[in-house]
Amino acid sequence: MLDSLQASLTVASSGLEAQSTRMRIVSENLANATSTGRIAGADPYQRKTITFDAAMDRASGAQLAKVKEIGVDTTPYRVEYDPGHPAADKAGYVKLPNVNMMIEMADMREVNRSYEANLQVVKQVRSMLGMTIDLLRS
């Protein structure tokens, strides 16, 4: 039984770590949602993406959540006419990041819920371990 509880803690902690990384990526995207290139015609910030994979933990026999890859979103940049902007090209157009604030906010909400669910698992397992220790003491 204790091995199963330990495996549950291992799985939940891998989920916490994966979701922490995902939150960092979402935060970077939100922070750079208006970051243009430094010179005329330069590319702006490119939205980052994250993908996950399941990895077998040989010690516990459990499937853990792992970050597979941090990549970049290849959707086109937004373009706005702003001839006075330092990053405007000769025609007056500025390339803006391909970050959609609504998508990032939805991702942030999902990350928060996933993180909380994994945290709840850790709390529940700790409680069960405490009850088991109390039972063994009696």
mmCIF file of N, CA and C in Angstrom:
data_model
loop_
_atom_site.group_PDB
_atom_site.id
_atom_site.type_symbol
_atom_site.label_atom_id
_atom_site.label_comp_id
_atom_site.label_asym_id
_atom_site.label_seq_id
_atom_site.Cartn_x
_atom_site.Cartn_y
_atom_site.Cartn_z
ATOM 1 N N MET A 1 0.827 -1.204 0.000
ATOM 2 C CA MET A 1 0.000 0.000 0.000
ATOM 3 C C MET A 1 0.869 1.264 0.000
ATOM 4 N N LEU A 2 1.912 1.259 0.817
ATOM 5 C CA LEU A 2 2.758 2.439 0.883
ATOM 6 C C LEU A 2 3.453 2.690 -0.444
ATOM 7 N N ASP A 3 3.788 1.617 -1.174
ATOM 8 C CA ASP A 3 4.395 1.791 -2.497
ATOM 9 C C ASP A 3 3.429 2.500 -3.441
ATOM 10 N N SER A 4 2.155 2.146 -3.365
ATOM 11 C CA SER A 4 1.144 2.787 -4.214
ATOM 12 C C SER A 4 0.987 4.259 -3.859
ATOM 13 N N LEU A 5 1.019 4.555 -2.570
ATOM 14 C CA LEU A 5 0.905 5.954 -2.147
ATOM 15 C C LEU A 5 2.137 6.743 -2.573
ATOM 16 N N GLN A 6 3.306 6.116 -2.448
ATOM 17 C CA GLN A 6 4.540 6.782 -2.886
ATOM 18 C C GLN A 6 4.493 7.040 -4.392
ATOM 19 N N ALA A 7 3.987 6.054 -5.156
ATOM 20 C CA ALA A 7 3.852 6.230 -6.612
ATOM 21 C C ALA A 7 2.889 7.372 -6.915
ATOM 22 N N SER A 8 1.825 7.485 -6.148
ATOM 23 C CA SER A 8 0.871 8.584 -6.340
ATOM 24 C C SER A 8 1.535 9.930 -6.100
ATOM 25 N N LEU A 9 2.361 10.011 -5.073
ATOM 26 C CA LEU A 9 3.097 11.254 -4.816
ATOM 27 C C LEU A 9 4.054 11.577 -5.957
ATOM 28 N N THR A 10 4.706 10.559 -6.477
ATOM 29 C CA THR A 10 5.651 10.761 -7.574
ATOM 30 C C THR A 10 4.936 11.266 -8.820
ATOM 31 N N VAL A 11 3.786 10.672 -9.129
ATOM 32 C CA VAL A 11 3.017 11.090 -10.309
ATOM 33 C C VAL A 11 2.518 12.525 -10.136
ATOM 34 N N ALA A 12 1.962 12.823 -8.963
ATOM 35 C CA ALA A 12 1.434 14.170 -8.724
ATOM 36 C C ALA A 12 2.546 15.217 -8.758
ATOM 37 N N SER A 13 3.709 14.883 -8.212
ATOM 38 C CA SER A 13 4.796 15.860 -8.235
ATOM 39 C C SER A 13 5.314 16.079 -9.658
ATOM 40 N N SER A 14 5.264 15.045 -10.492
ATOM 41 C CA SER A 14 5.658 15.251 -11.895
ATOM 42 C C SER A 14 4.643 16.157 -12.595
ATOM 43 N N GLY A 15 3.376 16.023 -12.244
ATOM 44 C CA GLY A 15 2.352 16.918 -12.789
ATOM 45 C C GLY A 15 2.551 18.348 -12.331
ATOM 46 N N LEU A 16 2.922 18.533 -11.068
ATOM 47 C CA LEU A 16 3.194 19.884 -10.556
ATOM 48 C C LEU A 16 4.358 20.517 -11.300
ATOM 49 N N GLU A 17 5.396 19.741 -11.519
ATOM 50 C CA GLU A 17 6.571 20.263 -12.224
ATOM 51 C C GLU A 17 6.238 20.618 -13.676
ATOM 52 N N ALA A 18 5.491 19.744 -14.341
ATOM 53 C CA ALA A 18 5.117 19.997 -15.739
ATOM 54 C C ALA A 18 4.242 21.246 -15.850
ATOM 55 N N GLN A 19 3.285 21.388 -14.937
ATOM 56 C CA GLN A 19 2.394 22.548 -14.990
ATOM 57 C C GLN A 19 3.125 23.829 -14.601
ATOM 58 N N SER A 20 4.126 23.731 -13.737
ATOM 59 C CA SER A 20 4.945 24.913 -13.406
ATOM 60 C C SER A 20 5.688 25.403 -14.640
ATOM 61 N N THR A 21 6.226 24.467 -15.403
ATOM 62 C CA THR A 21 6.917 24.842 -16.641
ATOM 63 C C THR A 21 5.937 25.460 -17.622
ATOM 64 N N ARG A 22 4.747 24.879 -17.714
ATOM 65 C CA ARG A 22 3.722 25.421 -18.617
ATOM 66 C C ARG A 22 3.333 26.840 -18.216
ATOM 67 N N MET A 23 3.232 27.085 -16.911
ATOM 68 C CA MET A 23 2.887 28.431 -16.439
ATOM 69 C C MET A 23 3.989 29.422 -16.809
ATOM 70 N N ARG A 24 5.250 28.984 -16.739
ATOM 71 C CA ARG A 24 6.353 29.862 -17.136
ATOM 72 C C ARG A 24 6.239 30.242 -18.604
ATOM 73 N N ILE A 25 5.878 29.274 -19.453
ATOM 74 C CA ILE A 25 5.744 29.536 -20.885
ATOM 75 C C ILE A 25 4.584 30.501 -21.138
ATOM 76 N N VAL A 26 3.453 30.280 -20.478
ATOM 77 C CA VAL A 26 2.302 31.179 -20.629
ATOM 78 C C VAL A 26 2.678 32.576 -20.150
ATOM 79 N N SER A 27 3.403 32.669 -19.044
ATOM 80 C CA SER A 27 3.822 33.973 -18.515
ATOM 81 C C SER A 27 4.735 34.703 -19.491
ATOM 82 N N GLU A 28 5.662 33.972 -20.101
ATOM 83 C CA GLU A 28 6.540 34.589 -21.095
ATOM 84 C C GLU A 28 5.733 35.114 -22.282
ATOM 85 N N ASN A 29 4.759 34.325 -22.723
ATOM 86 C CA ASN A 29 3.922 34.757 -23.846
ATOM 87 C C ASN A 29 3.141 36.021 -23.496
ATOM 88 N N LEU A 30 2.553 36.054 -22.305
ATOM 89 C CA LEU A 30 1.792 37.231 -21.891
ATOM 90 C C LEU A 30 2.696 38.453 -21.734
ATOM 91 N N ALA A 31 3.859 38.248 -21.157
ATOM 92 C CA ALA A 31 4.782 39.364 -20.933
ATOM 93 C C ALA A 31 5.291 39.956 -22.246
ATOM 94 N N ASN A 32 5.363 39.141 -23.289
ATOM 95 C CA ASN A 32 5.913 39.594 -24.567
ATOM 96 C C ASN A 32 4.853 39.805 -25.643
ATOM 97 N N ALA A 33 3.600 39.922 -25.241
ATOM 98 C CA ALA A 33 2.499 40.046 -26.197
ATOM 99 C C ALA A 33 2.601 41.293 -27.069
ATOM 100 N N THR A 34 3.374 42.276 -26.633
ATOM 101 C CA THR A 34 3.535 43.493 -27.435
ATOM 102 C C THR A 34 5.004 43.768 -27.783
ATOM 103 N N SER A 35 5.859 42.772 -27.623
ATOM 104 C CA SER A 35 7.292 42.948 -27.887
ATOM 105 C C SER A 35 7.582 42.856 -29.380
ATOM 106 N N THR A 36 7.880 43.994 -29.959
ATOM 107 C CA THR A 36 8.199 44.043 -31.393
ATOM 108 C C THR A 36 9.702 43.909 -31.590
ATOM 109 N N GLY A 37 10.115 43.852 -32.848
ATOM 110 C CA GLY A 37 11.541 43.828 -33.154
ATOM 111 C C GLY A 37 12.200 45.137 -32.769
ATOM 112 N N ARG A 38 13.503 45.131 -32.656
ATOM 113 C CA ARG A 38 14.228 46.332 -32.234
ATOM 114 C C ARG A 38 14.497 47.294 -33.392
ATOM 115 N N ILE A 39 14.567 46.734 -34.584
ATOM 116 C CA ILE A 39 14.867 47.582 -35.746
ATOM 117 C C ILE A 39 13.751 47.431 -36.781
ATOM 118 N N ALA A 40 13.725 48.321 -37.738
ATOM 119 C CA ALA A 40 12.684 48.323 -38.769
ATOM 120 C C ALA A 40 12.644 46.981 -39.500
ATOM 121 N N GLY A 41 11.442 46.411 -39.569
ATOM 122 C CA GLY A 41 11.233 45.166 -40.299
ATOM 123 C C GLY A 41 11.637 43.914 -39.552
ATOM 124 N N ALA A 42 12.174 44.045 -38.345
ATOM 125 C CA ALA A 42 12.613 42.873 -37.578
ATOM 126 C C ALA A 42 11.416 42.071 -37.082
ATOM 127 N N ASP A 43 11.642 40.777 -36.905
ATOM 128 C CA ASP A 43 10.582 39.911 -36.387
ATOM 129 C C ASP A 43 10.367 40.180 -34.904
ATOM 130 N N PRO A 44 9.108 40.137 -34.455
ATOM 131 C CA PRO A 44 8.810 40.338 -33.041
ATOM 132 C C PRO A 44 8.970 39.027 -32.260
ATOM 133 N N TYR A 45 8.581 39.071 -31.007
ATOM 134 C CA TYR A 45 8.566 37.873 -30.165
ATOM 135 C C TYR A 45 7.684 36.826 -30.828
ATOM 136 N N GLN A 46 8.119 35.582 -30.790
ATOM 137 C CA GLN A 46 7.336 34.487 -31.345
ATOM 138 C C GLN A 46 6.793 33.644 -30.191
ATOM 139 N N ARG A 47 5.486 33.433 -30.195
ATOM 140 C CA ARG A 47 4.808 32.695 -29.131
ATOM 141 C C ARG A 47 5.437 31.323 -28.939
ATOM 142 N N LYS A 48 5.634 30.958 -27.671
ATOM 143 C CA LYS A 48 6.166 29.637 -27.333
ATOM 144 C C LYS A 48 5.026 28.666 -27.075
ATOM 145 N N THR A 49 5.288 27.410 -27.371
ATOM 146 C CA THR A 49 4.331 26.332 -27.106
ATOM 147 C C THR A 49 5.024 25.268 -26.267
ATOM 148 N N ILE A 50 4.219 24.428 -25.645
ATOM 149 C CA ILE A 50 4.773 23.352 -24.832
ATOM 150 C C ILE A 50 3.980 22.079 -25.110
ATOM 151 N N THR A 51 4.690 20.974 -25.199
ATOM 152 C CA THR A 51 4.034 19.680 -25.365
ATOM 153 C C THR A 51 4.529 18.747 -24.264
ATOM 154 N N PHE A 52 3.657 17.846 -23.869
ATOM 155 C CA PHE A 52 3.958 16.912 -22.792
ATOM 156 C C PHE A 52 4.030 15.490 -23.323
ATOM 157 N N ASP A 53 4.645 14.633 -22.520
ATOM 158 C CA ASP A 53 4.755 13.222 -22.852
ATOM 159 C C ASP A 53 4.677 12.441 -21.550
ATOM 160 N N ALA A 54 4.245 11.202 -21.652
ATOM 161 C CA ALA A 54 4.249 10.318 -20.493
ATOM 162 C C ALA A 54 5.571 9.572 -20.478
ATOM 163 N N ALA A 55 6.167 9.474 -19.309
ATOM 164 C CA ALA A 55 7.434 8.766 -19.168
ATOM 165 C C ALA A 55 7.305 7.748 -18.044
ATOM 166 N N MET A 56 7.764 6.550 -18.284
ATOM 167 C CA MET A 56 7.687 5.497 -17.270
ATOM 168 C C MET A 56 8.757 5.719 -16.213
ATOM 169 N N ASP A 57 8.323 5.718 -14.956
ATOM 170 C CA ASP A 57 9.253 5.778 -13.834
ATOM 171 C C ASP A 57 9.520 4.340 -13.403
ATOM 172 N N ARG A 58 10.715 3.880 -13.657
ATOM 173 C CA ARG A 58 11.041 2.467 -13.381
ATOM 174 C C ARG A 58 10.932 2.129 -11.890
ATOM 175 N N ALA A 59 11.275 3.074 -11.034
ATOM 176 C CA ALA A 59 11.262 2.807 -9.594
ATOM 177 C C ALA A 59 9.846 2.536 -9.076
ATOM 178 N N SER A 60 8.886 3.336 -9.538
ATOM 179 C CA SER A 60 7.513 3.187 -9.039
ATOM 180 C C SER A 60 6.602 2.449 -10.012
ATOM 181 N N GLY A 61 7.025 2.331 -11.257
ATOM 182 C CA GLY A 61 6.177 1.693 -12.267
ATOM 183 C C GLY A 61 5.042 2.586 -12.739
ATOM 184 N N ALA A 62 5.121 3.870 -12.431
ATOM 185 C CA ALA A 62 4.040 4.806 -12.765
ATOM 186 C C ALA A 62 4.400 5.626 -14.004
ATOM 187 N N GLN A 63 3.360 6.098 -14.674
ATOM 188 C CA GLN A 63 3.538 6.992 -15.819
ATOM 189 C C GLN A 63 3.594 8.429 -15.301
ATOM 190 N N LEU A 64 4.687 9.101 -15.573
ATOM 191 C CA LEU A 64 4.876 10.481 -15.119
ATOM 192 C C LEU A 64 4.646 11.455 -16.256
ATOM 193 N N ALA A 65 4.214 12.650 -15.901
ATOM 194 C CA ALA A 65 4.069 13.727 -16.887
ATOM 195 C C ALA A 65 5.412 14.417 -17.037
ATOM 196 N N LYS A 66 5.881 14.524 -18.254
ATOM 197 C CA LYS A 66 7.160 15.179 -18.530
ATOM 198 C C LYS A 66 6.981 16.171 -19.671
ATOM 199 N N VAL A 67 7.756 17.233 -19.649
ATOM 200 C CA VAL A 67 7.766 18.182 -20.756
ATOM 201 C C VAL A 67 8.505 17.518 -21.905
ATOM 202 N N LYS A 68 7.837 17.387 -23.032
ATOM 203 C CA LYS A 68 8.460 16.773 -24.206
ATOM 204 C C LYS A 68 9.266 17.804 -24.977
ATOM 205 N N GLU A 69 8.652 18.965 -25.201
ATOM 206 C CA GLU A 69 9.313 19.974 -26.014
ATOM 207 C C GLU A 69 8.734 21.350 -25.743
ATOM 208 N N ILE A 70 9.607 22.344 -25.764
ATOM 209 C CA ILE A 70 9.176 23.741 -25.772
ATOM 210 C C ILE A 70 9.525 24.240 -27.161
ATOM 211 N N GLY A 71 8.485 24.571 -27.911
ATOM 212 C CA GLY A 71 8.676 24.997 -29.290
ATOM 213 C C GLY A 71 8.164 26.403 -29.517
ATOM 214 N N VAL A 72 8.014 26.743 -30.775
ATOM 215 C CA VAL A 72 7.477 28.052 -31.139
ATOM 216 C C VAL A 72 6.260 27.875 -32.030
ATOM 217 N N ASP A 73 5.325 28.775 -31.886
ATOM 218 C CA ASP A 73 4.111 28.792 -32.690
ATOM 219 C C ASP A 73 4.453 29.383 -34.059
ATOM 220 N N THR A 74 4.097 28.667 -35.099
ATOM 221 C CA THR A 74 4.464 29.116 -36.449
ATOM 222 C C THR A 74 3.347 29.897 -37.148
ATOM 223 N N THR A 75 2.304 30.262 -36.399
ATOM 224 C CA THR A 75 1.255 31.074 -37.016
ATOM 225 C C THR A 75 1.844 32.428 -37.405
ATOM 226 N N PRO A 76 1.282 33.055 -38.428
ATOM 227 C CA PRO A 76 1.841 34.339 -38.893
ATOM 228 C C PRO A 76 1.740 35.436 -37.826
ATOM 229 N N TYR A 77 2.650 36.369 -37.927
ATOM 230 C CA TYR A 77 2.613 37.527 -37.040
ATOM 231 C C TYR A 77 1.436 38.417 -37.425
ATOM 232 N N ARG A 78 0.959 39.165 -36.442
ATOM 233 C CA ARG A 78 -0.035 40.193 -36.739
ATOM 234 C C ARG A 78 0.712 41.386 -37.342
ATOM 235 N N VAL A 79 0.064 42.108 -38.213
ATOM 236 C CA VAL A 79 0.690 43.276 -38.839
ATOM 237 C C VAL A 79 -0.250 44.466 -38.676
ATOM 238 N N GLU A 80 0.318 45.591 -38.229
ATOM 239 C CA GLU A 80 -0.465 46.822 -38.074
ATOM 240 C C GLU A 80 0.261 47.964 -38.765
ATOM 241 N N TYR A 81 -0.528 48.883 -39.271
ATOM 242 C CA TYR A 81 0.039 50.075 -39.900
ATOM 243 C C TYR A 81 0.328 51.099 -38.817
ATOM 244 N N ASP A 82 1.597 51.407 -38.618
ATOM 245 C CA ASP A 82 2.029 52.385 -37.621
ATOM 246 C C ASP A 82 3.371 52.954 -38.081
ATOM 247 N N PRO A 83 3.314 53.896 -39.040
ATOM 248 C CA PRO A 83 4.560 54.393 -39.631
ATOM 249 C C PRO A 83 5.505 55.076 -38.644
ATOM 250 N N GLY A 84 5.021 55.530 -37.499
ATOM 251 C CA GLY A 84 5.870 56.200 -36.522
ATOM 252 C C GLY A 84 6.585 55.246 -35.575
ATOM 253 N N HIS A 85 6.257 53.983 -35.637
ATOM 254 C CA HIS A 85 6.851 52.998 -34.726
ATOM 255 C C HIS A 85 8.293 52.691 -35.149
ATOM 256 N N PRO A 86 9.213 52.551 -34.191
ATOM 257 C CA PRO A 86 10.615 52.278 -34.547
ATOM 258 C C PRO A 86 10.817 50.963 -35.311
ATOM 259 N N ALA A 87 9.902 50.002 -35.154
ATOM 260 C CA ALA A 87 10.050 48.707 -35.828
ATOM 261 C C ALA A 87 9.281 48.652 -37.143
ATOM 262 N N ALA A 88 8.720 49.798 -37.583
ATOM 263 C CA ALA A 88 7.944 49.814 -38.830
ATOM 264 C C ALA A 88 8.871 49.625 -40.028
ATOM 265 N N ASP A 89 8.369 48.869 -41.013
ATOM 266 C CA ASP A 89 9.159 48.698 -42.239
ATOM 267 C C ASP A 89 8.989 49.941 -43.121
ATOM 268 N N LYS A 90 9.531 49.912 -44.323
ATOM 269 C CA LYS A 90 9.486 51.085 -45.214
ATOM 270 C C LYS A 90 8.059 51.469 -45.592
ATOM 271 N N ALA A 91 7.159 50.499 -45.602
ATOM 272 C CA ALA A 91 5.760 50.775 -45.940
ATOM 273 C C ALA A 91 4.963 51.252 -44.726
ATOM 274 N N GLY A 92 5.581 51.244 -43.526
ATOM 275 C CA GLY A 92 4.905 51.721 -42.320
ATOM 276 C C GLY A 92 4.229 50.628 -41.511
ATOM 277 N N TYR A 93 4.460 49.377 -41.864
ATOM 278 C CA TYR A 93 3.821 48.269 -41.154
ATOM 279 C C TYR A 93 4.758 47.690 -40.095
ATOM 280 N N VAL A 94 4.159 47.354 -38.952
ATOM 281 C CA VAL A 94 4.898 46.785 -37.824
ATOM 282 C C VAL A 94 4.423 45.348 -37.620
ATOM 283 N N LYS A 95 5.376 44.443 -37.504
ATOM 284 C CA LYS A 95 5.046 43.052 -37.175
ATOM 285 C C LYS A 95 4.878 42.954 -35.665
ATOM 286 N N LEU A 96 3.740 42.384 -35.261
ATOM 287 C CA LEU A 96 3.449 42.193 -33.842
ATOM 288 C C LEU A 96 3.466 40.699 -33.517
ATOM 289 N N PRO A 97 3.740 40.348 -32.264
ATOM 290 C CA PRO A 97 3.809 38.935 -31.882
ATOM 291 C C PRO A 97 2.520 38.173 -32.222
ATOM 292 N N ASN A 98 2.678 36.876 -32.438
ATOM 293 C CA ASN A 98 1.531 36.022 -32.739
ATOM 294 C C ASN A 98 0.905 35.476 -31.456
ATOM 295 N N VAL A 99 0.897 36.305 -30.429
ATOM 296 C CA VAL A 99 0.326 35.944 -29.129
ATOM 297 C C VAL A 99 -1.116 36.426 -29.079
ATOM 298 N N ASN A 100 -2.031 35.503 -28.810
ATOM 299 C CA ASN A 100 -3.446 35.831 -28.644
ATOM 300 C C ASN A 100 -3.737 35.832 -27.142
ATOM 301 N N MET A 101 -4.055 36.992 -26.600
ATOM 302 C CA MET A 101 -4.264 37.125 -25.160
ATOM 303 C C MET A 101 -5.370 36.206 -24.641
ATOM 304 N N MET A 102 -6.415 36.004 -25.427
ATOM 305 C CA MET A 102 -7.516 35.134 -24.987
ATOM 306 C C MET A 102 -7.048 33.685 -24.838
ATOM 307 N N ILE A 103 -6.238 33.228 -25.768
ATOM 308 C CA ILE A 103 -5.712 31.859 -25.696
ATOM 309 C C ILE A 103 -4.796 31.719 -24.483
ATOM 310 N N GLU A 104 -3.950 32.710 -24.270
ATOM 311 C CA GLU A 104 -3.020 32.646 -23.136
ATOM 312 C C GLU A 104 -3.768 32.675 -21.803
ATOM 313 N N MET A 105 -4.811 33.483 -21.715
ATOM 314 C CA MET A 105 -5.591 33.534 -20.477
ATOM 315 C C MET A 105 -6.314 32.209 -20.238
ATOM 316 N N ALA A 106 -6.833 31.604 -21.293
ATOM 317 C CA ALA A 106 -7.484 30.296 -21.168
ATOM 318 C C ALA A 106 -6.461 29.237 -20.756
ATOM 319 N N ASP A 107 -5.277 29.284 -21.350
ATOM 320 C CA ASP A 107 -4.206 28.348 -20.974
ATOM 321 C C ASP A 107 -3.810 28.539 -19.514
ATOM 322 N N MET A 108 -3.731 29.791 -19.079
ATOM 323 C CA MET A 108 -3.366 30.074 -17.698
ATOM 324 C C MET A 108 -4.405 29.502 -16.733
ATOM 325 N N ARG A 109 -5.662 29.646 -17.077
ATOM 326 C CA ARG A 109 -6.730 29.100 -16.233
ATOM 327 C C ARG A 109 -6.640 27.575 -16.175
ATOM 328 N N GLU A 110 -6.362 26.947 -17.319
ATOM 329 C CA GLU A 110 -6.230 25.489 -17.359
ATOM 330 C C GLU A 110 -5.010 25.019 -16.566
ATOM 331 N N VAL A 111 -3.907 25.742 -16.671
ATOM 332 C CA VAL A 111 -2.705 25.417 -15.898
ATOM 333 C C VAL A 111 -3.022 25.489 -14.415
ATOM 334 N N ASN A 112 -3.712 26.527 -14.016
ATOM 335 C CA ASN A 112 -4.059 26.713 -12.610
ATOM 336 C C ASN A 112 -4.894 25.542 -12.096
ATOM 337 N N ARG A 113 -5.876 25.131 -12.857
ATOM 338 C CA ARG A 113 -6.733 24.007 -12.443
ATOM 339 C C ARG A 113 -5.953 22.701 -12.382
ATOM 340 N N SER A 114 -5.090 22.467 -13.352
ATOM 341 C CA SER A 114 -4.290 21.246 -13.358
ATOM 342 C C SER A 114 -3.316 21.228 -12.188
ATOM 343 N N TYR A 115 -2.704 22.373 -11.914
ATOM 344 C CA TYR A 115 -1.767 22.468 -10.797
ATOM 345 C C TYR A 115 -2.500 22.198 -9.481
ATOM 346 N N GLU A 116 -3.669 22.819 -9.321
ATOM 347 C CA GLU A 116 -4.452 22.619 -8.099
ATOM 348 C C GLU A 116 -4.877 21.172 -7.933
ATOM 349 N N ALA A 117 -5.237 20.494 -9.019
ATOM 350 C CA ALA A 117 -5.642 19.089 -8.945
ATOM 351 C C ALA A 117 -4.469 18.225 -8.474
ATOM 352 N N ASN A 118 -3.285 18.467 -9.029
ATOM 353 C CA ASN A 118 -2.113 17.701 -8.593
ATOM 354 C C ASN A 118 -1.754 18.010 -7.144
ATOM 355 N N LEU A 119 -1.888 19.257 -6.747
ATOM 356 C CA LEU A 119 -1.623 19.647 -5.369
ATOM 357 C C LEU A 119 -2.611 18.971 -4.417
ATOM 358 N N GLN A 120 -3.849 18.852 -4.830
ATOM 359 C CA GLN A 120 -4.854 18.180 -4.012
ATOM 360 C C GLN A 120 -4.515 16.702 -3.838
ATOM 361 N N VAL A 121 -3.987 16.076 -4.886
ATOM 362 C CA VAL A 121 -3.556 14.678 -4.781
ATOM 363 C C VAL A 121 -2.451 14.558 -3.737
ATOM 364 N N VAL A 122 -1.476 15.458 -3.773
ATOM 365 C CA VAL A 122 -0.387 15.423 -2.800
ATOM 366 C C VAL A 122 -0.938 15.568 -1.386
ATOM 367 N N LYS A 123 -1.841 16.510 -1.184
ATOM 368 C CA LYS A 123 -2.429 16.711 0.141
ATOM 369 C C LYS A 123 -3.183 15.472 0.605
ATOM 370 N N GLN A 124 -3.934 14.859 -0.298
ATOM 371 C CA GLN A 124 -4.722 13.677 0.057
ATOM 372 C C GLN A 124 -3.810 12.501 0.398
ATOM 373 N N VAL A 125 -2.768 12.297 -0.369
ATOM 374 C CA VAL A 125 -1.838 11.191 -0.098
ATOM 375 C C VAL A 125 -1.127 11.414 1.232
ATOM 376 N N ARG A 126 -0.721 12.650 1.490
ATOM 377 C CA ARG A 126 -0.079 12.941 2.775
ATOM 378 C C ARG A 126 -1.013 12.634 3.936
ATOM 379 N N SER A 127 -2.279 12.970 3.775
ATOM 380 C CA SER A 127 -3.268 12.678 4.808
ATOM 381 C C SER A 127 -3.408 11.167 5.009
ATOM 382 N N MET A 128 -3.465 10.429 3.917
ATOM 383 C CA MET A 128 -3.596 8.977 4.004
ATOM 384 C C MET A 128 -2.364 8.356 4.647
ATOM 385 N N LEU A 129 -1.177 8.860 4.315
ATOM 386 C CA LEU A 129 0.041 8.359 4.945
ATOM 387 C C LEU A 129 0.030 8.636 6.443
ATOM 388 N N GLY A 130 -0.435 9.814 6.827
ATOM 389 C CA GLY A 130 -0.541 10.156 8.245
ATOM 390 C C GLY A 130 -1.499 9.227 8.971
ATOM 391 N N MET A 131 -2.639 8.944 8.359
ATOM 392 C CA MET A 131 -3.602 8.024 8.976
ATOM 393 C C MET A 131 -3.023 6.624 9.093
ATOM 394 N N THR A 132 -2.254 6.200 8.098
ATOM 395 C CA THR A 132 -1.638 4.876 8.133
ATOM 396 C C THR A 132 -0.614 4.798 9.271
ATOM 397 N N ILE A 133 0.188 5.822 9.422
ATOM 398 C CA ILE A 133 1.186 5.846 10.506
ATOM 399 C C ILE A 133 0.494 5.822 11.863
ATOM 400 N N ASP A 134 -0.570 6.595 12.005
ATOM 401 C CA ASP A 134 -1.332 6.604 13.256
ATOM 402 C C ASP A 134 -1.899 5.216 13.551
ATOM 403 N N LEU A 135 -2.380 4.537 12.534
ATOM 404 C CA LEU A 135 -2.957 3.201 12.693
ATOM 405 C C LEU A 135 -1.878 2.210 13.126
ATOM 406 N N LEU A 136 -0.687 2.338 12.531
ATOM 407 C CA LEU A 136 0.405 1.434 12.886
ATOM 408 C C LEU A 136 0.924 1.674 14.304
ATOM 409 N N ARG A 137 0.796 2.888 14.792
ATOM 410 C CA ARG A 137 1.234 3.227 16.158
ATOM 411 C C ARG A 137 0.305 2.608 17.211
ATOM 412 N N SER A 138 -0.960 2.457 16.877
ATOM 413 C CA SER A 138 -1.925 1.972 17.884
ATOM 414 C C SER A 138 -1.788 0.507 18.141
#
